Amino acid sequence: MTVPGRHTRLRAECVRLLDRGRTVTEVAALLECNPVTVRAAVHRFEEGGLDVLPDAPRPGRPARILGTQDRAELTDLLDASAAAGITWTSPALRDWLRDEWGVETSAYWLWELLRRDGFRWKRTRDSIRHQADPVLQQAARAELEDLRPCGRPPTPANVT
């Protein structure tokens, strides 16, 4: 038995509520949808019955990364990377998937799939602070002090 999709249930609920005497406006308010959606569901039902309520098949090649096994492996990879301190961007992960698994997808679609699986993304910051050499920093500060005009006090940002 296949589980009906969200739109199928919505259309069936529209027909059921209208059959119980509700108006189109009331049904739209109850189901939090547009009245046009309610009317379209009724017209669909009147033309073909229950068989036409489900969505029609989508055209095009099905996505190759939608499999639960692939997504579970990808989840394990991202969890292991996070534990190791490795940060992935959507384009970098897309390139890795293309090179390692032969999966072609857009960075946006990959982001959407991972968002559906509960992953969250945030903007990364480029910083070289961790690579700064304290000795070179002190030498640069001393050089700047030599360039300061006479009698001018150092600014708070330059005080160490």
Coordinates of C-alpha atoms in Angstrom, one line a residue:
M1 CA 0.0 0.0 0.0
T2 CA 1.4 3.4 -1.0
V3 CA 1.1 6.3 1.4
P4 CA -0.8 9.3 -0.2
G5 CA 1.2 12.5 -0.7
R6 CA 0.4 15.8 1.1
H7 CA -1.5 17.2 -1.9
T8 CA -3.6 14.0 -2.3
R9 CA -4.7 14.2 1.3
L10 CA -5.4 18.0 0.9
R11 CA -7.6 17.3 -2.1
A12 CA -9.5 14.5 -0.5
E13 CA -10.1 16.6 2.6
C14 CA -11.5 19.4 0.4
V15 CA -13.9 17.0 -1.2
R16 CA -14.9 15.5 2.2
L17 CA -15.5 18.9 3.8
L18 CA -17.5 20.2 0.9
D19 CA -19.6 17.0 0.9
R20 CA -20.4 17.7 4.6
G21 CA -22.0 21.1 3.7
R22 CA -19.1 23.5 4.2
T23 CA -18.6 26.4 1.8
V24 CA -15.4 26.8 -0.4
T25 CA -14.3 29.7 1.8
E26 CA -14.8 27.7 5.0
V27 CA -12.9 24.8 3.7
A28 CA -10.0 27.0 2.5
A29 CA -9.9 28.6 5.9
L30 CA -9.9 25.3 7.7
L31 CA -7.2 23.7 5.5
E32 CA -5.2 27.0 5.3
C33 CA -5.2 27.0 1.5
N34 CA -6.5 29.1 -1.3
P35 CA -10.1 28.8 -2.4
V36 CA -8.9 28.2 -5.9
T37 CA -7.2 25.1 -4.6
V38 CA -10.4 23.9 -3.1
R39 CA -12.3 24.4 -6.3
A40 CA -9.6 22.7 -8.4
A41 CA -9.8 19.7 -6.1
V42 CA -13.6 19.5 -6.5
H43 CA -13.3 19.8 -10.3
R44 CA -10.7 17.1 -10.4
F45 CA -12.8 14.8 -8.3
E46 CA -15.9 15.4 -10.4
E47 CA -14.0 14.6 -13.6
G48 CA -12.4 11.3 -12.5
G49 CA -13.3 10.3 -9.0
L50 CA -10.7 9.3 -6.4
D51 CA -8.3 8.0 -9.0
V52 CA -7.3 11.5 -10.1
L53 CA -6.7 13.0 -6.7
P54 CA -3.0 11.9 -6.5
D55 CA -0.4 14.0 -8.2
A56 CA 0.6 13.0 -11.8
P57 CA 4.1 11.5 -12.2
R58 CA 6.8 14.1 -12.5
P59 CA 8.7 14.3 -15.8
G60 CA 12.4 13.9 -16.0
R61 CA 15.0 11.6 -14.6
P62 CA 14.6 10.8 -10.9
A63 CA 17.2 12.2 -8.7
R64 CA 20.0 9.7 -7.9
I65 CA 20.7 10.9 -4.3
L66 CA 17.2 10.4 -3.0
G67 CA 17.8 6.9 -1.8
T68 CA 17.7 6.4 1.9
Q69 CA 21.0 4.5 1.9
D70 CA 22.8 7.3 0.0
R71 CA 21.4 9.9 2.4
A72 CA 22.3 7.8 5.4
E73 CA 25.9 7.5 4.2
L74 CA 26.0 11.2 3.5
T75 CA 24.7 11.9 7.0
D76 CA 27.5 9.7 8.4
L77 CA 30.1 11.5 6.3
L78 CA 28.9 14.9 7.5
D79 CA 28.7 13.8 11.1
A80 CA 32.3 12.4 11.0
S81 CA 33.5 15.6 9.3
A82 CA 31.9 17.8 11.9
A83 CA 33.6 15.7 14.7
A84 CA 36.9 16.2 12.9
G85 CA 36.4 19.9 12.5
I86 CA 35.9 19.8 8.7
T87 CA 33.5 22.3 7.3
W88 CA 31.6 21.6 4.1
T89 CA 30.0 24.1 1.7
S90 CA 27.2 23.0 -0.6
P91 CA 29.3 23.5 -3.8
A92 CA 32.2 21.6 -2.2
L93 CA 30.0 18.7 -1.1
R94 CA 28.4 18.7 -4.6
D95 CA 31.9 18.4 -6.2
W96 CA 32.8 15.6 -3.8
L97 CA 29.7 13.7 -4.6
R98 CA 30.3 14.0 -8.3
D99 CA 34.0 12.8 -7.9
E100 CA 33.4 10.0 -5.4
W101 CA 29.9 8.7 -6.1
G102 CA 29.3 9.9 -9.7
V103 CA 26.2 11.8 -8.6
E104 CA 25.3 15.0 -10.5
T105 CA 23.2 17.4 -8.6
S106 CA 23.0 21.2 -8.0
A107 CA 24.4 22.7 -4.9
Y108 CA 21.0 24.2 -4.1
W109 CA 19.2 20.8 -4.5
L110 CA 21.8 19.2 -2.2
W111 CA 21.3 22.0 0.3
E112 CA 17.5 21.4 0.2
L113 CA 17.8 17.7 0.7
L114 CA 20.1 18.1 3.7
R115 CA 17.8 20.8 5.1
R116 CA 15.0 18.3 4.9
D117 CA 17.1 15.8 6.8
G118 CA 17.6 18.3 9.6
F119 CA 21.0 19.8 8.7
R120 CA 21.5 23.5 9.1
W121 CA 24.0 25.7 7.3
K122 CA 25.6 28.9 8.4
R123 CA 27.9 31.3 6.7
T124 CA 31.6 30.4 7.2
R125 CA 34.1 33.1 8.0
D126 CA 37.5 33.4 6.3
S127 CA 40.1 34.1 8.9
I128 CA 43.8 33.8 9.1
R129 CA 43.9 34.7 12.8
H130 CA 45.0 31.2 13.7
Q131 CA 48.0 31.5 11.4
A132 CA 49.2 34.8 12.9
D133 CA 52.7 34.8 14.3
P134 CA 53.0 36.8 17.5
V135 CA 56.6 37.8 16.8
L136 CA 55.7 39.2 13.4
Q137 CA 52.8 41.0 14.9
Q138 CA 55.0 42.7 17.5
A139 CA 57.5 43.7 14.8
A140 CA 54.7 45.2 12.7
R141 CA 53.4 47.2 15.7
A142 CA 56.9 48.5 16.5
E143 CA 57.3 49.6 12.8
L144 CA 54.0 51.4 13.0
E145 CA 55.1 53.1 16.2
D146 CA 58.2 54.4 14.4
L147 CA 56.0 55.9 11.7
R148 CA 53.7 57.7 14.2
P149 CA 54.0 61.5 14.2
C150 CA 55.8 62.8 17.2
G151 CA 53.7 63.7 20.2
R152 CA 50.6 61.9 19.1
P153 CA 49.4 59.3 21.6
P154 CA 48.7 55.7 20.3
T155 CA 45.1 54.8 19.6
P156 CA 43.4 52.3 21.9
A157 CA 43.5 49.7 19.0
N158 CA 47.3 49.9 18.9
V159 CA 47.9 49.6 22.6
T160 CA 49.1 46.1 23.6

